[in-house]
Amino acid sequence: MQPATTHKATAAKRNGSVSEPVAVRWVLIAAALLFLALFLLLPLAAVFSQALEKGWAAYLEALRDPDTISAIKLTLFTAVCCVPLNLFFGIVAAWLIAKFSFPGKSFLVTLIDLPFSVSPVVSGLIYVLIFGLQGWLGPWLQAHDIRIIFAVPGIVLATLFVTFPFVARELIPLMESQGRDEEEAALTLGASGLQTFFRVTFPNIKWGILYGVILCNARAMGEFGAVSVVSGHVRGVTNTVPLQVEILYNEYNYAAAFAVASILALLALVTLVVKTVAEWKIQQSLAGPDDKR
């Protein structure tokens, strides 16, 4: 006969759990809470306390500034342009990579990961070298009175580059884990490609799509490095919200800078909540019937 402790260890292994001493668990929990307090809660509290340091009237006045309103509009416009394009690309790329085998598949995955390995500042500089006055296409663009660098198109292009992996990288492992059995069954029963996607694939990946869109939107609205290179910092014209925060801070207008920064902080909090819900829904969709009980 095996001792009771052996039976307990075997049961713990079978359940995928590890039993730690109570003191160790409390130390780990305290360390995690301390880390969250120092690197998440404290910076958020500092942002909002500095933003409201001079009262609600000064806070609202900073948000009503014409340059700030222009920065908010440009940030929203950039996100509206980039997120749908990245959504379309992410779904198509994930569908191809997860459901089909074709030459160049690994190369496509590498290209999708490229923005993660390249500094945003470098990616912005690449656009300057291509579309700037001294770039490859600069003279031709100037001759036809087309402005990309130091204008809104350059901001959209730079943001599009740094954000396009988010939806794809979220959907690829999700689609791969689900396999191709359901799609093949639908095609065997006579469903078309679009019917198979909207009636079989989409219900299984809808929360993954939401998760990727939320991350893509947050990065698009908070991007600083690439946008800073291609924007030209023209106040009221090519400044996004992060650039407006930098300008106000450099001008020692701290209350206004933190007031504008609070918009991004609120966006981060909303993103965190929706991200948590989407992750939970994804886990529920991947869990088997026994796991959901």
Coordinates of C-alpha atoms in Angstrom, one line a residue:
M1 CA 0.0 0.0 0.0
Q2 CA 1.1 3.5 -0.8
P3 CA 1.2 6.2 2.0
A4 CA -1.5 8.9 2.1
T5 CA 1.0 11.6 1.2
T6 CA 1.8 9.7 -2.0
H7 CA -1.8 9.6 -2.9
K8 CA -2.1 13.3 -2.2
A9 CA 0.9 14.1 -4.4
T10 CA -0.5 11.9 -7.2
A11 CA -3.9 13.6 -7.0
A12 CA -2.3 17.0 -7.0
K13 CA -0.3 16.0 -10.1
R14 CA -3.4 14.7 -11.8
N15 CA -5.3 18.0 -11.1
G16 CA -2.4 20.0 -12.5
S17 CA -2.0 21.8 -9.1
V18 CA 1.0 22.3 -6.8
S19 CA 0.6 22.6 -3.1
E20 CA 2.9 25.3 -1.5
P21 CA 3.3 26.2 2.1
V22 CA 1.0 29.0 3.3
A23 CA 3.8 31.4 4.0
V24 CA 5.2 31.0 0.5
R25 CA 1.8 31.7 -1.0
W26 CA 1.3 34.8 1.1
V27 CA 4.8 36.1 0.2
L28 CA 4.1 35.6 -3.6
I29 CA 0.7 37.3 -3.3
A30 CA 2.2 40.2 -1.4
A31 CA 5.0 40.6 -4.0
A32 CA 2.5 40.6 -6.8
L33 CA 0.3 43.2 -5.1
L34 CA 3.3 45.4 -4.3
F35 CA 4.4 45.2 -7.9
L36 CA 1.0 46.2 -9.1
A37 CA 0.8 49.0 -6.6
L38 CA 4.2 50.4 -7.6
F39 CA 4.1 50.1 -11.4
L40 CA 0.3 50.3 -12.1
L41 CA -1.8 51.9 -9.4
L42 CA 0.8 54.5 -8.3
P43 CA 1.4 55.9 -11.8
L44 CA -2.3 56.1 -12.5
A45 CA -3.0 57.9 -9.2
A46 CA -0.1 60.3 -10.0
V47 CA -1.6 61.1 -13.5
F48 CA -5.1 61.9 -12.2
S49 CA -3.9 63.7 -9.1
Q50 CA -1.6 66.0 -11.2
A51 CA -4.3 66.5 -13.8
L52 CA -6.8 67.7 -11.1
E53 CA -4.2 69.6 -9.1
K54 CA -5.7 73.0 -10.1
G55 CA -9.3 71.8 -10.0
W56 CA -11.9 70.6 -12.4
A57 CA -12.2 74.0 -14.1
A58 CA -8.5 74.0 -15.2
Y59 CA -8.8 70.3 -16.1
L60 CA -11.7 70.9 -18.5
E61 CA -10.1 74.1 -19.8
A62 CA -7.0 72.0 -20.8
L63 CA -9.2 69.5 -22.6
R64 CA -11.1 72.4 -24.4
D65 CA -7.9 73.9 -25.8
P66 CA -8.1 74.0 -29.6
D67 CA -4.7 72.3 -30.1
T68 CA -5.8 69.5 -27.7
I69 CA -9.1 69.1 -29.5
S70 CA -7.3 68.9 -32.8
A71 CA -4.9 66.3 -31.4
I72 CA -7.8 64.2 -30.1
K73 CA -9.6 64.4 -33.5
L74 CA -6.4 63.4 -35.4
T75 CA -5.8 60.5 -33.0
L76 CA -9.4 59.2 -33.4
F77 CA -9.1 59.6 -37.2
T78 CA -5.9 57.6 -37.3
A79 CA -7.4 54.8 -35.2
V80 CA -10.5 54.8 -37.4
C81 CA -8.3 54.4 -40.5
C82 CA -5.9 51.8 -39.1
V83 CA -8.1 49.5 -37.1
P84 CA -10.5 48.3 -39.9
L85 CA -7.5 47.8 -42.3
N86 CA -5.6 45.8 -39.6
L87 CA -8.8 43.8 -38.8
F88 CA -9.2 42.8 -42.5
F89 CA -5.5 42.0 -42.9
G90 CA -5.5 40.0 -39.6
I91 CA -8.5 37.9 -40.4
V92 CA -7.2 37.1 -43.9
A93 CA -3.7 36.4 -42.8
A94 CA -4.8 34.2 -39.9
W95 CA -7.2 32.3 -42.1
L96 CA -4.5 31.6 -44.6
I97 CA -1.8 30.6 -42.1
A98 CA -4.0 28.5 -39.8
K99 CA -6.2 26.7 -42.4
F100 CA -3.9 26.2 -45.4
S101 CA -0.4 25.1 -46.4
F102 CA 1.3 27.1 -49.1
P103 CA 4.9 28.1 -50.2
G104 CA 6.1 31.1 -48.2
K105 CA 3.9 30.5 -45.2
S106 CA 6.8 30.8 -42.7
F107 CA 8.0 33.9 -44.5
L108 CA 4.6 35.5 -44.1
V109 CA 4.6 34.7 -40.4
T110 CA 8.0 36.4 -40.1
L111 CA 6.8 39.5 -41.9
I112 CA 3.8 39.7 -39.6
D113 CA 6.2 39.7 -36.6
L114 CA 8.5 42.3 -38.2
P115 CA 7.0 45.4 -36.4
F116 CA 7.6 43.7 -33.1
S117 CA 11.3 43.5 -33.8
V118 CA 11.8 46.9 -35.3
S119 CA 11.9 50.1 -33.2
P120 CA 9.0 52.4 -33.9
V121 CA 11.4 55.2 -34.4
V122 CA 13.2 53.2 -37.1
S123 CA 10.0 52.4 -38.8
G124 CA 9.1 56.1 -38.9
L125 CA 12.6 56.9 -40.3
I126 CA 12.0 54.4 -43.1
Y127 CA 8.9 56.3 -44.2
V128 CA 10.9 59.5 -44.1
L129 CA 13.6 57.9 -46.3
I130 CA 10.9 56.7 -48.8
F131 CA 8.5 59.6 -48.9
G132 CA 10.6 62.6 -47.6
L133 CA 11.9 65.4 -49.7
Q134 CA 15.3 63.6 -49.9
G135 CA 13.8 60.1 -50.2
W136 CA 13.2 57.8 -53.1
L137 CA 9.7 59.1 -53.9
G138 CA 10.2 62.6 -52.4
P139 CA 10.9 64.6 -55.7
W140 CA 8.0 62.9 -57.6
L141 CA 5.6 63.6 -54.7
Q142 CA 6.7 67.2 -54.4
A143 CA 6.3 67.7 -58.2
H144 CA 2.7 66.4 -58.0
D145 CA 2.0 68.4 -54.8
I146 CA 1.4 65.3 -52.7
R147 CA 2.4 65.5 -49.0
I148 CA 2.9 62.3 -47.0
I149 CA 5.7 63.1 -44.5
F150 CA 4.8 65.8 -42.0
A151 CA 1.2 65.4 -42.9
V152 CA -1.7 63.2 -41.9
P153 CA -1.0 60.4 -44.5
G154 CA 2.4 59.8 -43.0
I155 CA 0.9 59.5 -39.5
V156 CA -1.6 57.0 -40.7
L157 CA 1.0 54.9 -42.6
A158 CA 3.4 54.9 -39.6
T159 CA 0.6 53.9 -37.2
L160 CA -0.6 51.2 -39.6
F161 CA 2.9 49.6 -39.7
V162 CA 3.3 49.4 -36.0
T163 CA -0.2 48.1 -35.3
F164 CA -0.9 45.6 -38.1
P165 CA 0.4 42.4 -36.3
F166 CA -2.0 42.6 -33.3
V167 CA -5.1 41.1 -34.8
A168 CA -3.2 38.5 -36.8
R169 CA -1.1 37.4 -33.9
E170 CA -4.1 37.0 -31.7
L171 CA -6.1 35.0 -34.3
I172 CA -3.4 32.7 -35.7
P173 CA -2.9 30.5 -32.5
L174 CA -6.6 30.6 -31.8
M175 CA -7.5 29.3 -35.3
E176 CA -4.7 26.7 -35.2
S177 CA -5.9 25.3 -31.9
Q178 CA -9.5 24.9 -33.3
G179 CA -8.3 22.9 -36.3
R180 CA -10.0 22.5 -39.6
D181 CA -12.5 19.8 -38.9
E182 CA -15.6 22.0 -38.6
E183 CA -14.8 24.0 -41.8
E184 CA -14.1 20.8 -43.8
A185 CA -17.4 19.4 -42.6
A186 CA -19.3 22.6 -43.6
L187 CA -17.6 22.5 -47.1
T188 CA -18.5 18.8 -47.4
L189 CA -22.2 19.7 -46.7
G190 CA -22.2 22.2 -49.6
A191 CA -21.5 25.5 -47.8
S192 CA -19.6 28.2 -49.7
G193 CA -16.3 29.7 -48.4
L194 CA -18.1 32.8 -47.1
Q195 CA -20.9 30.8 -45.5
T196 CA -18.3 28.6 -43.8
F197 CA -16.4 31.6 -42.4
F198 CA -19.5 33.5 -41.1
R199 CA -21.4 30.5 -39.8
V200 CA -18.6 28.2 -38.6
T201 CA -15.3 30.1 -38.2
F202 CA -16.5 33.5 -37.0
P203 CA -18.5 32.4 -34.0
N204 CA -15.4 30.6 -32.7
I205 CA -13.1 33.5 -33.1
K206 CA -15.3 36.5 -32.4
W207 CA -13.8 37.2 -28.9
G208 CA -10.3 36.8 -30.3
I209 CA -11.2 39.4 -32.9
L210 CA -12.4 41.8 -30.2
Y211 CA -9.3 41.1 -28.2
G212 CA -7.0 41.9 -31.2
V213 CA -9.0 45.0 -32.1
I214 CA -8.8 46.4 -28.6
L215 CA -5.0 46.0 -28.5
C216 CA -4.7 47.4 -32.0
N217 CA -6.8 50.4 -31.1
A218 CA -4.9 51.1 -27.9
R219 CA -1.6 51.0 -29.7
A220 CA -2.8 53.2 -32.5
M221 CA -4.1 55.9 -30.1
G222 CA -1.0 55.7 -27.9
E223 CA 1.8 55.4 -30.5
F224 CA 4.5 57.9 -30.0
G225 CA 7.9 56.9 -31.6
A226 CA 6.9 56.3 -35.2
V227 CA 4.4 59.2 -35.3
S228 CA 6.9 61.6 -33.7
V229 CA 9.3 61.0 -36.6
V230 CA 6.8 61.5 -39.4
S231 CA 4.5 64.2 -37.9
G232 CA 6.7 67.3 -37.9
H233 CA 5.1 68.4 -34.6
V234 CA 2.9 71.0 -36.3
R235 CA 0.5 72.2 -33.6
G236 CA -3.1 71.9 -34.4
V237 CA -2.3 70.0 -37.6
T238 CA -0.1 66.9 -37.1
N239 CA 0.0 66.4 -33.4
T240 CA -1.7 63.4 -31.9
V241 CA -2.6 63.1 -28.2
P242 CA 0.8 61.6 -27.1
L243 CA 2.7 64.4 -29.0
Q244 CA 0.4 67.0 -27.5
V245 CA 1.3 65.7 -24.0
E246 CA 5.0 65.9 -24.8
I247 CA 4.7 69.5 -26.0
L248 CA 2.7 70.6 -23.0
Y249 CA 5.1 68.9 -20.6
N250 CA 8.2 70.5 -22.4
E251 CA 6.5 73.9 -22.0
Y252 CA 6.2 73.3 -18.2
N253 CA 2.4 73.3 -18.4
Y254 CA 2.2 70.2 -16.2
A255 CA -1.5 70.4 -15.2
A256 CA -2.5 70.5 -18.9
A257 CA -0.1 67.8 -19.8
F258 CA -1.4 65.4 -17.2
A259 CA -5.0 66.4 -18.1
V260 CA -4.4 65.3 -21.7
A261 CA -2.5 62.2 -20.5
S262 CA -5.5 61.2 -18.4
I263 CA -7.4 60.5 -21.6
L264 CA -4.8 57.9 -22.5
A265 CA -4.9 56.6 -19.0
L266 CA -8.7 56.1 -19.2
L267 CA -8.2 54.4 -22.5
A268 CA -5.8 52.0 -20.9
L269 CA -8.2 51.2 -18.1
V270 CA -11.0 50.5 -20.5
T271 CA -8.7 48.4 -22.7
L272 CA -7.7 46.4 -19.6
V273 CA -11.3 45.7 -18.7
V274 CA -12.3 44.6 -22.2
K275 CA -9.1 42.6 -22.6
T276 CA -9.9 40.7 -19.4
V277 CA -13.4 39.9 -20.5
A278 CA -12.2 38.9 -24.0
E279 CA -9.5 36.6 -22.5
W280 CA -12.1 34.9 -20.3
K281 CA -14.5 34.4 -23.3
I282 CA -11.6 32.9 -25.3
Q283 CA -10.8 30.5 -22.6
Q284 CA -14.4 29.5 -22.3
S285 CA -14.6 28.9 -26.1
L286 CA -11.5 26.7 -26.0
A287 CA -12.5 24.8 -22.9
G288 CA -14.2 21.4 -23.2
P289 CA -17.6 20.6 -21.8
D290 CA -16.0 19.1 -18.7
D291 CA -13.9 22.2 -18.1
K292 CA -16.9 24.6 -18.3
R293 CA -18.8 22.8 -15.5

